[in-house]
Amino acid sequence: MRFAQKVVIITGGSKGIGAGCARIFCQEGGLVVICARREQEGTALAAELTRQGPGQCIFIGADVSQPEEILELIEETVRRFGRLDCLNGVRINAVCPAGVDTPLLHEWAATLDNPEEAIDMVHRLHKLGRMATSEEIGRVCLFLASEENSFITGQDIHVEGGATLDY
């Protein structure tokens, strides 16, 4: 397990890409704090991921647009787990996903005249012929946060299935 007993906070973790990241970090043994504004969804996901293991997952509600709530989130994480590992030695990389199959994408498609055609179009935009899963984005985030990544710094990591190759 690549993240065994390491503490990580995942903001926006109750659904979509954040939920995929939480799932991957928990599968790799992490002690995961899901942070989001949607308490019901976050609590349910934390319970599900803890049941599946091998890591543990808790939910702490916070609005990260509010600086005081960020401080409370960090303090509560440290109170519960004794530390926060994922910020140690931060190398300031950015994951740049495109065309990820998330609930938000489906909500957008539902506002259009032909939602199925819109989803199919997004699939076709990628050279790989499909959208990414949130878990695929989570695996990139896990790698960047892990000790396996010791020398990548200041980079934008494009995870987009070849969607931008023709631009």
Coordinates of C-alpha atoms in Angstrom, one line a residue:
M1 CA 0.0 0.0 0.0
R2 CA 1.5 3.3 -1.1
F3 CA -0.2 5.6 1.3
A4 CA -0.6 3.4 4.4
Q5 CA -1.4 5.3 7.6
K6 CA -0.7 8.7 5.9
V7 CA -3.2 11.5 6.6
V8 CA -4.6 13.4 3.7
I9 CA -7.3 16.0 3.3
I10 CA -9.3 15.9 0.1
T11 CA -11.4 19.0 -0.5
G12 CA -14.5 18.7 -2.7
G13 CA -14.3 15.1 -1.7
S14 CA -18.0 14.2 -1.5
K15 CA -18.5 13.5 -5.2
G16 CA -16.9 13.7 -8.6
I17 CA -13.1 13.8 -8.9
G18 CA -12.7 14.5 -5.2
A19 CA -14.6 11.3 -4.4
G20 CA -12.5 9.4 -6.8
C21 CA -9.4 10.7 -5.1
A22 CA -10.7 9.8 -1.7
R23 CA -11.5 6.3 -2.9
I24 CA -8.0 5.7 -4.3
F25 CA -6.2 7.1 -1.2
C26 CA -8.3 4.9 1.0
Q27 CA -7.7 1.8 -1.1
E28 CA -4.0 2.5 -0.7
G29 CA -4.3 2.6 3.1
G30 CA -4.6 6.3 3.7
L31 CA -6.3 8.1 6.6
V32 CA -8.5 10.2 4.5
V33 CA -10.4 13.4 5.5
I34 CA -13.2 14.2 3.1
C35 CA -13.9 17.9 3.2
A36 CA -17.0 19.3 1.5
R37 CA -20.1 21.4 2.1
R38 CA -22.5 18.5 1.5
E39 CA -22.5 16.7 4.8
Q40 CA -24.9 13.9 3.9
E41 CA -23.0 12.9 0.8
G42 CA -19.6 13.2 2.5
T43 CA -20.6 11.3 5.6
A44 CA -22.1 8.5 3.4
L45 CA -19.0 8.2 1.2
A46 CA -16.7 8.2 4.3
A47 CA -18.6 5.4 5.8
E48 CA -18.6 3.4 2.5
L49 CA -14.9 3.8 2.0
T50 CA -14.1 2.9 5.6
R51 CA -16.1 -0.3 5.2
Q52 CA -14.2 -1.2 2.1
G53 CA -10.9 -0.3 3.6
P54 CA -8.1 -0.9 4.0
G55 CA -7.7 2.8 4.9
Q56 CA -10.0 4.9 7.1
C57 CA -12.1 7.8 6.0
I58 CA -13.9 10.6 7.9
F59 CA -15.9 13.6 6.9
I60 CA -15.3 17.1 8.1
G61 CA -17.6 19.7 6.7
A62 CA -16.0 23.0 5.6
D63 CA -16.3 25.7 3.0
V64 CA -12.7 26.2 1.7
S65 CA -13.6 29.6 0.4
Q66 CA -13.6 30.7 4.0
P67 CA -10.1 31.0 5.5
E68 CA -11.3 30.4 9.1
E69 CA -13.0 27.2 8.0
I70 CA -9.7 26.0 6.4
L71 CA -7.9 26.5 9.7
E72 CA -10.6 24.7 11.6
L73 CA -10.4 21.8 9.1
I74 CA -6.7 21.5 9.6
E75 CA -6.9 21.8 13.4
E76 CA -9.7 19.1 13.5
T77 CA -7.7 16.8 11.2
V78 CA -4.6 17.1 13.4
R79 CA -6.8 16.6 16.6
R80 CA -8.2 13.4 15.2
F81 CA -5.1 11.9 13.5
G82 CA -2.2 13.7 15.2
R83 CA -0.7 15.1 12.0
L84 CA -1.3 15.9 8.4
D85 CA 1.1 14.1 6.0
C86 CA 0.2 15.2 2.5
L87 CA 1.4 18.8 2.9
N88 CA 4.9 17.8 4.0
G89 CA 7.3 18.6 1.2
V90 CA 4.6 19.9 -1.1
R91 CA 6.0 20.1 -4.6
I92 CA 3.4 22.3 -6.1
N93 CA 2.2 20.3 -9.1
A94 CA -1.2 20.7 -10.7
V95 CA -3.4 18.0 -12.1
C96 CA -5.3 19.2 -15.1
P97 CA -8.1 16.8 -16.0
A98 CA -10.4 17.1 -19.0
G99 CA -13.5 15.1 -19.8
V100 CA -14.0 13.3 -16.6
D101 CA -17.2 11.2 -16.2
T102 CA -18.7 12.9 -13.1
P103 CA -22.1 13.7 -11.8
L104 CA -21.5 17.4 -12.7
L105 CA -20.9 16.5 -16.3
H106 CA -24.2 14.6 -16.4
E107 CA -26.0 17.5 -14.7
W108 CA -24.7 19.8 -17.5
A109 CA -25.8 17.3 -20.2
A110 CA -29.3 17.1 -18.7
T111 CA -29.8 20.8 -19.4
L112 CA -29.3 20.2 -23.2
D113 CA -31.8 19.1 -25.8
N114 CA -30.1 15.8 -26.3
P115 CA -28.1 14.7 -23.2
E116 CA -27.0 11.4 -24.7
E117 CA -25.6 13.0 -27.8
A118 CA -23.7 15.5 -25.6
I119 CA -22.1 12.7 -23.5
D120 CA -21.2 10.8 -26.7
M121 CA -19.6 14.0 -28.1
V122 CA -17.4 14.3 -25.0
H123 CA -16.3 10.7 -25.3
R124 CA -15.4 11.3 -29.0
L125 CA -13.3 14.4 -28.1
H126 CA -10.7 12.1 -26.5
K127 CA -8.2 10.2 -28.6
L128 CA -8.8 7.2 -26.3
G129 CA -12.5 7.4 -27.3
R130 CA -13.8 7.7 -23.7
M131 CA -13.8 9.9 -20.7
A132 CA -11.6 9.4 -17.7
T133 CA -13.1 8.1 -14.4
S134 CA -12.6 10.1 -11.2
E135 CA -10.6 7.2 -9.9
E136 CA -8.1 7.6 -12.8
I137 CA -7.6 11.2 -11.8
G138 CA -7.2 10.0 -8.2
R139 CA -4.4 7.7 -9.1
V140 CA -2.5 10.6 -10.6
C141 CA -3.0 12.6 -7.4
L142 CA -1.9 9.6 -5.3
F143 CA 1.3 9.3 -7.3
L144 CA 2.1 13.0 -7.0
A145 CA 1.5 12.9 -3.2
S146 CA 3.4 9.6 -2.7
E147 CA 7.1 9.1 -2.0
E148 CA 7.3 7.6 -5.5
N149 CA 7.2 11.1 -6.8
S150 CA 10.3 12.7 -5.4
F151 CA 11.5 14.9 -8.3
I152 CA 8.5 16.3 -10.1
T153 CA 7.9 19.9 -9.1
G154 CA 6.1 22.9 -10.5
Q155 CA 4.4 20.9 -13.3
D156 CA 1.0 20.8 -14.9
I157 CA 0.0 17.1 -15.4
H158 CA -2.5 16.9 -18.2
V159 CA -4.8 13.9 -17.7
E160 CA -7.1 14.2 -20.7
G161 CA -6.9 11.1 -22.9
G162 CA -5.4 13.0 -25.8
A163 CA -8.2 15.5 -26.0
T164 CA -5.9 18.4 -26.7
L165 CA -3.6 16.8 -29.2
D166 CA -5.2 18.4 -32.2
Y167 CA -5.2 22.0 -30.7

